[in-house]
XYZ file of C-alpha atoms in Angstrom:
692
model
C 1.705 22.028 -4.778
C 5.182 23.537 -3.868
C 7.586 22.753 -1.064
C 6.231 25.364 1.590
C 2.941 24.248 0.833
C 3.843 20.511 1.277
C 5.497 21.361 4.457
C 2.681 23.374 5.793
C 0.297 20.341 4.904
C 2.500 18.076 6.970
C 2.273 20.471 9.895
C -1.502 20.806 9.637
C -2.005 17.170 9.304
C 0.278 16.496 12.624
C -1.827 19.215 14.573
C -5.060 17.525 13.313
C -3.738 14.028 14.285
C -2.677 15.317 17.776
C -6.267 16.767 18.409
C -7.873 13.703 17.103
C -5.623 11.131 18.890
C -5.140 13.234 22.090
C -1.434 13.060 21.899
C 1.508 15.488 21.536
C 2.304 17.100 18.350
C 5.893 15.310 18.288
C 4.114 11.792 18.331
C 1.395 12.875 16.015
C 3.675 14.224 13.391
C 5.767 11.340 13.634
C 2.723 9.073 12.811
C 2.063 11.258 9.895
C 5.542 10.908 8.628
C 5.429 7.162 8.924
C 2.069 6.899 7.208
C 3.689 8.771 4.233
C 6.642 6.518 4.273
C 4.347 3.510 3.950
C 2.176 5.216 1.156
C 5.230 5.750 -0.815
C 6.280 2.182 -0.445
C 9.555 2.998 1.048
C 8.922 0.904 4.205
C 6.305 -1.910 4.623
C 4.159 -3.064 7.691
C 5.104 -0.439 10.090
C 4.616 -1.368 13.722
C 4.603 2.001 15.772
C 6.293 2.260 18.932
C 7.691 5.822 19.540
C 10.277 4.409 21.871
C 12.441 6.598 24.032
C 15.343 5.667 26.225
C 18.981 6.326 27.144
C 22.003 4.415 25.999
C 25.800 4.297 26.586
C 26.832 7.703 28.328
C 23.247 8.592 28.741
C 22.813 8.956 25.001
C 19.235 9.699 23.671
C 17.942 6.698 21.765
C 14.792 7.258 19.774
C 13.037 4.907 17.418
C 9.536 5.792 15.861
C 8.661 2.590 14.191
C 9.898 -0.805 12.625
C 8.686 -2.618 9.785
C 9.396 -5.978 7.929
C 9.532 -6.282 4.038
C 8.385 -10.052 3.600
C 9.601 -9.960 0.140
C 13.287 -9.000 0.645
C 13.601 -9.787 4.308
C 14.754 -6.439 5.333
C 13.985 -4.824 8.806
C 13.391 -1.099 8.529
C 13.962 1.152 11.520
C 12.142 4.506 11.345
C 13.678 7.488 13.228
C 11.798 10.841 13.092
C 13.244 14.437 13.574
C 10.385 16.680 13.664
C 9.802 20.484 14.187
C 6.779 22.678 14.771
C 8.533 25.440 12.775
C 7.657 25.981 8.985
C 10.825 25.994 6.695
C 13.192 24.783 9.577
C 16.375 23.193 8.312
C 17.868 19.771 9.115
C 21.360 19.987 10.437
C 24.050 17.347 9.890
C 24.778 17.045 13.564
C 21.089 16.223 14.239
C 21.173 13.428 11.702
C 24.169 12.048 12.939
C 22.871 11.939 16.535
C 19.550 10.406 15.427
C 21.076 7.480 13.247
C 23.628 6.893 15.709
C 21.060 6.615 18.424
C 19.187 4.120 16.045
C 22.029 2.054 15.533
C 22.946 1.865 19.152
C 19.321 0.960 20.059
C 19.699 -2.159 17.741
C 23.042 -3.207 18.969
C 22.157 -2.942 22.835
C 18.632 -4.523 22.028
C 20.033 -7.670 20.373
C 22.799 -8.066 23.002
C 19.937 -7.790 25.815
C 21.837 -4.932 27.551
C 19.011 -2.341 26.833
C 16.345 -4.396 28.408
C 18.015 -4.750 31.868
C 17.057 -1.208 32.790
C 13.654 -0.742 30.989
C 10.147 -1.171 32.476
C 8.820 -4.467 30.834
C 5.447 -2.538 29.962
C 7.378 0.268 28.205
C 7.350 0.632 24.290
C 11.198 0.667 24.436
C 11.284 -2.669 26.133
C 8.638 -4.079 23.698
C 10.657 -2.937 20.627
C 14.034 -4.152 22.161
C 12.619 -7.673 22.576
C 11.067 -7.566 19.070
C 14.378 -6.823 17.639
C 16.349 -9.364 19.562
C 13.516 -11.974 18.563
C 14.049 -11.044 14.865
C 17.779 -10.720 14.895
C 18.566 -14.355 13.844
C 16.234 -13.848 10.789
C 17.266 -10.464 9.760
C 20.011 -10.144 7.045
C 19.796 -6.275 6.852
C 18.738 -3.273 8.681
C 17.605 0.020 6.834
C 17.538 3.215 9.120
C 15.194 5.548 7.355
C 15.547 8.970 9.064
C 12.343 10.944 8.067
C 11.837 14.740 8.836
C 9.232 17.480 7.970
C 12.418 19.954 7.942
C 14.495 20.362 4.791
C 18.309 19.592 4.664
C 20.557 21.889 2.575
C 21.880 20.903 -0.553
C 25.381 19.734 1.016
C 23.743 17.572 3.746
C 21.431 15.914 1.152
C 24.636 14.638 -0.648
C 26.123 13.131 2.345
C 26.442 9.233 2.160
C 26.671 7.203 5.273
C 28.967 3.905 5.475
C 27.137 0.682 6.099
C 27.393 -0.684 9.354
C 27.599 -4.283 10.501
C 25.738 -5.642 13.342
C 26.553 -9.362 13.806
C 26.009 -11.038 10.535
C 23.623 -8.300 9.118
C 24.392 -5.112 7.356
C 22.874 -1.729 8.163
C 22.387 1.012 5.891
C 21.005 4.663 6.239
C 18.869 7.028 4.265
C 17.485 10.404 4.928
C 14.057 11.511 3.799
C 13.831 15.216 4.411
C 10.733 17.160 3.410
C 12.423 18.222 0.034
C 13.088 14.639 -0.760
C 9.689 13.537 0.303
C 7.876 16.302 -1.678
C 10.009 15.418 -4.791
C 8.608 11.798 -4.527
C 5.072 12.710 -3.912
C 5.080 15.235 -6.933
C 6.387 12.402 -9.320
C 3.783 10.911 -11.246
C 4.525 7.547 -10.126
C 4.603 8.919 -6.572
C 7.927 6.600 -5.994
C 11.474 7.828 -5.941
C 13.153 6.559 -9.514
C 15.684 3.818 -9.176
C 18.588 4.092 -11.452
C 20.383 1.201 -12.496
C 23.882 1.003 -14.295
C 24.638 -2.004 -16.220
C 27.847 -3.795 -16.706
C 31.066 -3.921 -15.241
C 32.185 -0.239 -14.414
C 29.113 1.037 -16.298
C 30.215 0.100 -19.662
C 26.740 -1.368 -20.546
C 25.629 -4.670 -21.997
C 24.652 -5.602 -25.444
C 21.113 -5.342 -26.515
C 18.760 -5.528 -29.400
C 16.233 -2.948 -30.245
C 12.867 -4.954 -30.563
C 10.962 -2.018 -32.133
C 8.938 1.078 -31.379
C 5.086 1.524 -31.329
C 3.194 4.331 -33.003
C 2.755 6.153 -29.648
C 6.575 6.004 -28.951
C 6.788 2.861 -26.719
C 10.307 1.158 -27.280
C 11.459 -2.481 -26.551
C 14.719 -3.945 -26.048
C 16.280 -7.401 -25.340
C 19.191 -8.117 -23.369
C 20.860 -10.408 -20.818
C 22.193 -10.038 -17.400
C 24.402 -12.179 -15.152
C 22.659 -13.786 -12.082
C 25.379 -12.032 -9.946
C 24.501 -8.780 -11.112
C 20.730 -9.348 -10.845
C 21.305 -10.441 -7.200
C 23.416 -7.428 -6.597
C 20.765 -5.062 -7.838
C 18.133 -6.785 -5.463
C 20.780 -6.512 -2.802
C 20.821 -2.753 -3.279
C 17.297 -1.896 -3.705
C 15.325 -4.849 -2.322
C 11.687 -5.109 -3.395
C 11.589 -1.519 -4.682
C 12.686 -2.874 -8.235
C 9.559 -4.911 -8.116
C 6.291 -3.580 -9.686
C 3.679 -3.051 -6.799
C 1.324 -5.920 -8.061
C 4.249 -8.295 -8.458
C 5.327 -7.448 -4.833
C 1.995 -8.265 -3.623
C 1.930 -11.443 -5.090
C 5.265 -12.494 -3.752
C 4.287 -11.048 -0.306
C 1.440 -13.405 -0.354
C 2.987 -16.336 -1.979
C 6.665 -16.571 -1.006
C 9.668 -15.502 -3.000
C 12.018 -18.540 -3.302
C 11.661 -20.967 -6.040
C 13.132 -24.515 -5.582
C 13.571 -25.263 -9.037
C 15.677 -22.053 -9.769
C 17.617 -22.905 -6.646
C 18.529 -26.445 -8.123
C 19.517 -24.967 -11.559
C 21.818 -22.516 -9.817
C 23.299 -25.268 -7.735
C 23.687 -27.902 -10.229
C 23.426 -26.575 -13.974
C 23.959 -22.818 -13.839
C 25.076 -22.836 -17.574
C 21.701 -23.805 -18.568
C 19.718 -21.332 -16.700
C 19.096 -19.184 -19.788
C 17.654 -22.173 -21.484
C 15.403 -23.254 -18.798
C 14.183 -19.943 -17.435
C 11.605 -17.687 -18.982
C 13.613 -14.551 -17.878
C 12.342 -11.161 -17.022
C 9.816 -8.741 -18.367
C 10.681 -5.221 -17.044
C 9.865 -1.579 -17.663
C 11.775 1.699 -17.431
C 10.728 5.327 -18.014
C 14.127 6.315 -19.696
C 17.276 4.432 -20.760
C 20.938 5.261 -21.790
C 22.110 3.899 -25.002
C 25.714 3.938 -26.738
C 26.956 2.431 -30.157
C 30.056 0.556 -29.401
C 31.855 -1.091 -32.370
C 28.815 -1.220 -34.489
C 26.679 -2.713 -31.662
C 23.788 -1.073 -29.379
C 24.910 -1.164 -25.898
C 22.345 -0.433 -22.969
C 24.222 1.442 -20.218
C 21.539 2.668 -17.686
C 17.799 2.270 -16.611
C 15.650 4.979 -15.027
C 12.891 3.772 -12.729
C 13.362 0.307 -13.590
C 10.410 -1.996 -12.471
C 10.326 -5.887 -12.900
C 6.756 -6.619 -14.058
C 7.319 -10.607 -14.730
C 10.282 -12.748 -12.886
C 10.009 -11.211 -9.390
C 10.521 -14.886 -8.139
C 13.511 -15.281 -10.424
C 15.103 -12.178 -9.026
C 14.472 -12.772 -5.305
C 15.707 -16.348 -6.002
C 19.131 -15.061 -7.155
C 19.313 -12.980 -4.269
C 18.465 -15.725 -1.870
C 20.894 -17.931 -3.353
C 23.869 -15.426 -3.252
C 22.741 -14.482 0.468
C 22.632 -18.282 1.652
C 25.945 -19.065 0.201
C 28.034 -15.841 1.183
C 29.259 -17.508 4.422
C 28.267 -21.190 4.097
C 29.708 -21.964 0.749
C 31.117 -18.946 -1.002
C 32.646 -20.970 -3.799
C 29.052 -21.490 -5.121
C 28.785 -17.781 -5.865
C 30.603 -18.260 -9.090
C 27.475 -20.298 -10.385
C 25.702 -16.781 -10.380
C 28.310 -15.602 -12.858
C 27.659 -18.325 -15.109
C 23.917 -18.159 -15.082
C 22.488 -15.733 -17.490
C 18.909 -14.233 -17.284
C 17.039 -12.915 -20.443
C 15.402 -9.516 -20.051
C 12.903 -7.940 -22.051
C 12.689 -4.146 -21.335
C 9.664 -1.998 -22.180
C 10.548 1.890 -22.183
C 7.318 3.944 -21.250
C 7.548 7.526 -20.598
C 7.090 9.029 -17.119
C 3.714 10.537 -17.640
C 2.045 7.344 -18.878
C 3.969 4.843 -16.726
C 1.307 4.853 -13.799
C -1.355 3.798 -16.297
C 0.491 1.314 -18.700
C 2.879 -0.449 -16.434
C 0.255 -2.074 -14.540
C -1.318 -3.330 -17.744
C 1.972 -4.678 -18.892
C 2.269 -6.680 -15.482
C -0.943 -8.178 -16.012
C -0.550 -9.143 -19.627
C 3.091 -10.479 -18.815
C 1.545 -12.733 -16.296
C -1.539 -13.748 -17.977
C -0.111 -17.191 -19.365
C 1.510 -18.334 -16.112
C -0.160 -19.313 -12.767
C 0.432 -15.799 -11.337
C -3.001 -14.127 -10.452
C -2.185 -10.523 -9.802
C -4.573 -8.421 -7.940
C -4.459 -4.555 -9.095
C -2.821 -2.901 -5.944
C -2.455 0.349 -8.005
C -4.236 3.514 -7.268
C -5.525 3.140 -10.867
C -7.838 0.198 -10.164
C -11.438 0.357 -11.109
C -12.401 0.105 -7.337
C -9.972 3.071 -6.483
C -11.191 5.148 -9.273
C -14.847 4.469 -8.132
C -14.141 5.587 -4.618
C -12.552 8.711 -5.899
C -15.695 9.607 -8.055
C -17.926 8.580 -5.225
C -16.117 10.982 -2.611
C -16.737 14.113 -4.903
C -20.361 13.134 -5.837
C -21.881 11.607 -2.485
C -22.339 14.506 0.146
C -22.404 13.912 3.751
C -25.506 15.112 5.774
C -25.063 18.675 7.297
C -24.846 18.692 10.969
C -23.768 21.905 12.787
C -23.181 23.848 9.693
C -25.590 25.216 6.953
C -24.053 22.951 4.129
C -23.266 19.624 3.122
C -19.632 18.381 3.181
C -17.530 15.926 1.582
C -15.300 13.032 2.815
C -12.368 13.473 0.559
C -10.774 10.296 -0.777
C -7.013 10.668 -1.445
C -6.414 8.156 -4.159
C -2.908 9.421 -4.754
C -0.796 11.115 -2.022
C -1.182 14.811 -1.807
C -4.424 14.838 -3.658
C -6.008 16.923 -1.024
C -3.348 19.621 -0.731
C -3.166 19.869 -4.620
C -7.004 20.267 -4.662
C -6.681 23.074 -2.095
C -3.484 24.646 -3.963
C -5.652 25.190 -6.996
C -7.809 27.694 -5.089
C -7.048 30.981 -3.950
C -8.483 33.740 -1.588
C -11.945 33.247 -0.207
C -12.276 29.951 -2.296
C -9.616 28.341 -0.066
C -11.914 28.876 2.741
C -14.782 27.676 0.949
C -12.840 24.541 -0.219
C -11.998 23.700 3.348
C -15.458 24.314 4.550
C -16.903 21.724 2.153
C -13.916 19.361 2.377
C -12.685 19.440 6.023
C -9.332 18.069 6.705
C -10.848 15.761 9.227
C -12.803 14.008 6.660
C -9.595 13.108 4.461
C -9.042 9.394 4.076
C -6.923 6.924 1.985
C -6.709 3.565 0.562
C -4.634 2.267 3.721
C -7.341 3.187 6.013
C -10.207 1.869 3.813
C -8.185 -1.692 3.766
C -7.773 -1.482 7.507
C -11.702 -0.764 8.071
C -12.859 -3.402 5.566
C -10.596 -6.166 7.091
C -11.865 -5.208 10.761
C -15.390 -5.613 9.268
C -14.570 -8.939 7.566
C -13.364 -10.244 11.274
C -9.635 -10.283 10.205
C -7.899 -8.050 12.936
C -4.931 -10.364 12.980
C -4.251 -9.103 9.196
C -4.803 -5.601 10.251
C -2.108 -6.086 12.918
C 0.317 -7.253 10.270
C 0.787 -3.780 9.153
C -0.710 -1.139 6.783
C 0.774 -2.897 3.487
C 0.076 -6.489 4.299
C -3.650 -5.281 5.315
C -3.911 -3.434 2.135
C -2.682 -6.367 -0.193
C -5.065 -8.657 1.690
C -8.011 -6.484 1.041
C -7.120 -5.941 -2.408
C -7.193 -9.563 -3.335
C -10.738 -9.819 -1.572
C -12.117 -6.717 -3.373
C -10.896 -7.837 -6.828
C -12.799 -11.123 -6.471
C -15.763 -9.470 -5.252
C -15.596 -6.714 -7.995
C -15.173 -9.462 -10.677
C -18.215 -11.261 -9.254
C -20.450 -8.309 -8.993
C -19.229 -4.880 -9.399
C -22.678 -3.460 -8.796
C -22.511 -3.976 -5.029
C -19.843 -1.039 -4.837
C -22.598 1.427 -5.164
C -23.533 4.795 -3.236
C -25.096 2.772 -0.481
C -21.815 0.854 -0.156
C -19.789 4.241 -0.054
C -22.232 5.670 2.536
C -21.827 2.402 4.543
C -17.934 2.659 4.174
C -17.858 6.146 5.553
C -20.039 5.049 8.434
C -17.440 2.279 9.294
C -14.736 4.922 9.249
C -16.637 7.215 11.493
C -17.003 4.089 13.859
C -13.351 3.294 13.629
C -11.953 6.637 14.190
C -14.700 7.068 17.245
C -13.585 3.891 18.474
C -9.941 5.056 18.516
C -10.607 8.295 20.310
C -12.899 6.263 23.018
C -10.137 3.948 23.688
C -7.646 6.608 24.100
C -9.718 8.365 26.846
C -11.004 5.133 28.457
C -9.934 4.747 32.114
C -8.854 1.216 31.769
C -6.367 2.333 28.754
C -2.926 3.212 29.764
C -0.535 3.015 26.762
C 0.534 0.860 23.827
C -1.112 -1.559 21.537
C -3.840 1.080 20.469
C -4.119 -0.268 16.740
C -4.335 -3.666 18.001
C -6.836 -3.197 20.722
C -9.029 -1.199 18.390
C -8.828 -3.730 15.603
C -9.718 -6.654 17.830
C -12.378 -4.869 19.877
C -14.257 -3.668 16.774
C -14.130 -7.351 15.086
C -15.154 -8.898 18.119
C -18.240 -6.501 18.797
C -19.452 -6.838 15.389
C -18.847 -10.654 15.278
C -21.027 -10.915 18.475
C -23.740 -8.605 17.265
C -24.129 -10.837 14.451
C -24.435 -13.749 16.942
C -26.581 -12.327 19.327
C -29.180 -10.650 16.672
C -29.837 -13.179 13.935
C -30.378 -11.105 10.529
C -29.572 -7.954 12.071
C -26.821 -5.639 11.248
C -25.329 -2.533 13.273
C -27.089 0.392 11.929
C -24.722 2.094 9.575
C -27.439 4.292 8.181
C -27.902 5.973 11.517
C -24.162 6.509 11.778
C -24.361 8.139 8.244
C -27.006 10.354 9.016
C -25.686 11.661 12.283
C -21.947 11.700 10.977
C -21.232 10.360 14.605
C -21.766 7.214 16.949
C -24.478 6.973 19.426
C -23.290 6.653 23.164
C -25.072 3.157 23.058
C -22.747 1.992 20.323
C -19.802 3.279 22.451
C -20.570 1.749 25.706
C -20.907 -1.497 24.279
C -17.828 -1.485 21.941
C -16.021 -0.270 25.062
C -16.608 -3.692 26.624
C -15.057 -5.606 23.583
C -12.005 -3.202 23.553
C -11.285 -3.643 27.206
C -11.494 -7.291 26.819
C -9.277 -7.108 23.840
C -6.687 -5.356 25.734
C -6.913 -8.286 28.401
C -6.776 -10.859 25.912
C -3.810 -9.386 23.980
C -1.631 -8.763 27.144
C -2.566 -11.824 29.217
C 0.306 -13.379 31.132
C -0.273 -16.805 29.849
C -0.319 -15.633 26.042
C 1.526 -18.222 23.723
C 3.954 -15.616 22.341
C 5.732 -13.289 24.632
C 5.861 -10.276 22.084
C 2.469 -8.739 22.113
C 2.621 -7.227 18.530
C 3.716 -10.648 16.994
C 0.915 -12.396 19.019
C -1.540 -10.077 17.646
C -0.535 -11.243 14.182
C -1.589 -14.869 14.739
C -4.773 -16.439 13.675
C -4.827 -18.297 16.918
C -4.812 -14.867 18.700
C -8.184 -13.889 16.880
C -10.006 -17.195 16.809
C -9.393 -17.683 20.671
C -10.473 -14.080 21.398
C -13.636 -14.513 18.916
C -14.941 -17.749 20.877
C -14.537 -15.983 24.104
C -17.865 -15.096 25.509
C -18.763 -11.486 26.505
C -21.596 -9.663 28.339
C -22.720 -6.406 26.711
C -25.287 -3.965 28.007
C -29.003 -4.336 27.140
C -28.493 -1.352 24.903
C -26.700 -3.429 22.332
C -30.159 -4.319 20.915
C -30.782 -0.601 20.111
C -27.888 -0.272 17.864
C -28.891 -2.944 15.130
C -31.229 -3.011 12.330
C -32.784 -5.808 10.429
C -31.434 -6.938 7.327
C -34.776 -6.546 5.571
C -34.997 -2.849 6.460
C -31.629 -2.269 4.623
C -32.396 -4.705 1.728
C -34.624 -2.344 -0.311
C -32.229 0.529 -0.148
C -29.291 -1.683 -1.145
C -31.107 -3.201 -4.067
C -32.081 0.374 -5.304
C -28.449 1.474 -5.004
C -27.246 -1.624 -6.925
C -29.497 -0.777 -9.637
C -28.534 2.774 -9.954
C -24.983 1.492 -9.948
C -25.813 -0.929 -12.986
C -27.390 1.808 -14.898
C -24.256 4.162 -14.074
C -21.884 1.570 -15.241
C -23.588 1.248 -18.551
C -23.594 5.041 -19.092
C -20.016 5.223 -18.043
C -18.879 2.472 -20.277
C -20.633 4.270 -23.143
C -18.838 7.500 -22.877
C -15.481 5.974 -22.010
C -15.752 4.597 -25.777
C -15.226 8.055 -27.154
C -12.302 8.734 -24.722
C -10.315 5.810 -26.626
C -7.927 6.963 -29.584
C -9.882 6.821 -32.685
C -7.134 4.511 -34.167
C -8.184 1.933 -31.721
C -11.367 1.081 -33.784
C -9.157 0.593 -36.781
C -6.842 -1.700 -35.002
C -9.661 -3.612 -33.402
C -11.121 -4.236 -36.964
C -7.803 -5.475 -38.240
C -7.350 -7.599 -35.089
C -10.746 -9.370 -35.275
C -10.235 -9.866 -38.946
C -7.140 -12.048 -38.120
C -8.591 -13.578 -34.735
C -12.124 -14.334 -34.826
C -15.444 -13.873 -36.858
C -17.793 -11.086 -36.302
C -21.593 -11.192 -36.210
C -23.263 -9.134 -38.698
C -24.488 -6.619 -35.932
C -20.829 -6.454 -34.620
C -19.446 -5.602 -37.995
C -21.894 -2.733 -38.665
C -21.442 -1.171 -35.131
C -17.549 -1.312 -35.602
C -17.805 0.144 -39.225
C -19.844 2.984 -37.875
C -17.210 3.699 -34.978
C -14.213 3.496 -37.485
C -16.089 5.821 -40.157
C -18.044 8.117 -37.950
C -16.424 7.883 -34.594
C -20.063 7.691 -33.111
C -22.431 4.887 -32.232
C -25.872 5.121 -30.294
C -25.993 3.841 -26.587
C -27.400 0.472 -27.633
C -24.718 0.046 -30.116
C -22.006 1.232 -27.613
C -23.139 -2.063 -25.590
C -22.470 -4.085 -28.488
C -18.957 -2.416 -29.072
C -17.973 -2.462 -25.532
C -18.846 -6.337 -25.529
C -16.781 -6.914 -28.542
C -13.855 -4.764 -27.180
C -13.871 -7.047 -24.010
C -13.903 -10.292 -26.036
C -10.924 -9.023 -28.275
C -8.911 -8.059 -24.932
C -9.273 -11.617 -23.645
C -7.866 -12.853 -26.988
C -4.789 -10.601 -26.615
C -6.038 -7.053 -28.170
C -4.789 -3.985 -26.380
C -6.648 -0.801 -26.664
């Protein structure tokens, strides 16, 4: 997919979103770009405000969204510059006005000057209060300007001087269409981070630990605590591999033991601390006086030691003003680093594995938050194989699951002429969905609207941890019946969103919170009113739409959700912050509501669904066995020789295992029944440390 196709895709997404959400193109394309920033992990947990107001000298102030990164404590301010024209240019004057407006918005909001002339019900007022509330806890702001237009090469090279707002710093970045396209097109779907090591880039001494047969190299070196803290200050949680970032988001990032050592015995840090395990896709090396020096790292990711890194930054940040003399302790503290260099093409597959193995001998239990997890791959396969029932057309369609950003446009770009129309007919753009939407829907279904209200990334991390446990307990439950139910939930979610936007009681604001709370409440009450009954997802799947009886009852819960979230006596003034609290959900959950009599017509007994679900589970079990058999032949044939050598040193094989392994080594073929034995042996060896 080239840049013009990428930009055309953004415009199409904006128009589709505007039509679905009954909103303006400007607001819709802003939402599309905000979603893209979150998917690329540039920002985290965005709250959409679409705030517009006037500042000093009648200056236009516009902020699309605000996000919080729980790992590095950054508040992100998203500004969108959009155009309905394909191929439009992004001008420096436009950028200056937009980022300057965002800076002024934050300054005036924190001082309380903006709020004096704003309606309390307006998004701008809500955002201003939110920023003022958070100002004491914010050490840095990042203004992210995003646009579907492309900047010229000279504009792209521009850099902005950081601003100071109170005790916090504010930095600025521009994400034009070309930069977004480059990031989406990379194999990692992440903009590479380049780290320059040593004072003035002269590098640090390192030891080459070895090179594997397939070219993976390992190096060992040390880095000072001050340099590590500085790297984290520059790049924040972007240097953390996504699974590690997810763990720290859930568990916290400051280790008291590390803080004690830095305060009292920094010289012993190298002896006390296990150090970091990291990866990079490329390095720059130099021989200096007969010694090897490591000068720079491309796409550096910390896969073990995230808490050590964050704790270094926390120590530096806490002592900058309170006790600056203590900062020399970071110079005295050395951190050991193991670096694994994996080429860019294989990084997305191998790095998550390195993260899991690096953390397997400590208390860190990493869920797989990557697009390569077994659950994500299964959804991808199901979306291609399970056809939706035809409705107004003569053919079945697919719900297209975007496991990685841009997958839909890439698939479309591989067709041409009449086949493009055929692709779009069988894969309507309105039936495209992604992992963040799946997480949102599943969390609503599990009665966790307060988690959904925390933002897309927090919602996804929460869901990933749940799904990992459920997958390990019984992966056969994620079968075709589950997939059909998932799509039915997606249809219900989108229908509810559209319904609320058209409801006479809905004015503006808090749409995402109202939908999440309203749906969870309705589903919870159905379960309570009709024992051993569930909402009839089968009917929604068959019709590919929601019955009017469903919508009139869910309307009751959504209107009540609006009243609950905005009630005058709420414990927290800021509605978006109130919606994130457990108390907000539990108090609403236990509030009695009166539904229409038709609520009884939208449920089905659990026993009616039990047979279908049992059959689907058995099909999934058989499919898993077959997939496992064929997967064996996709492995490098050298794997089996390595496995035979490994087992000879680690544990004894049974006579059957020995014979099956010998057959695979010599013939590279086994029968399906032998494949089960071999698959079981491989899993057993992996638990002992073998890596295929």
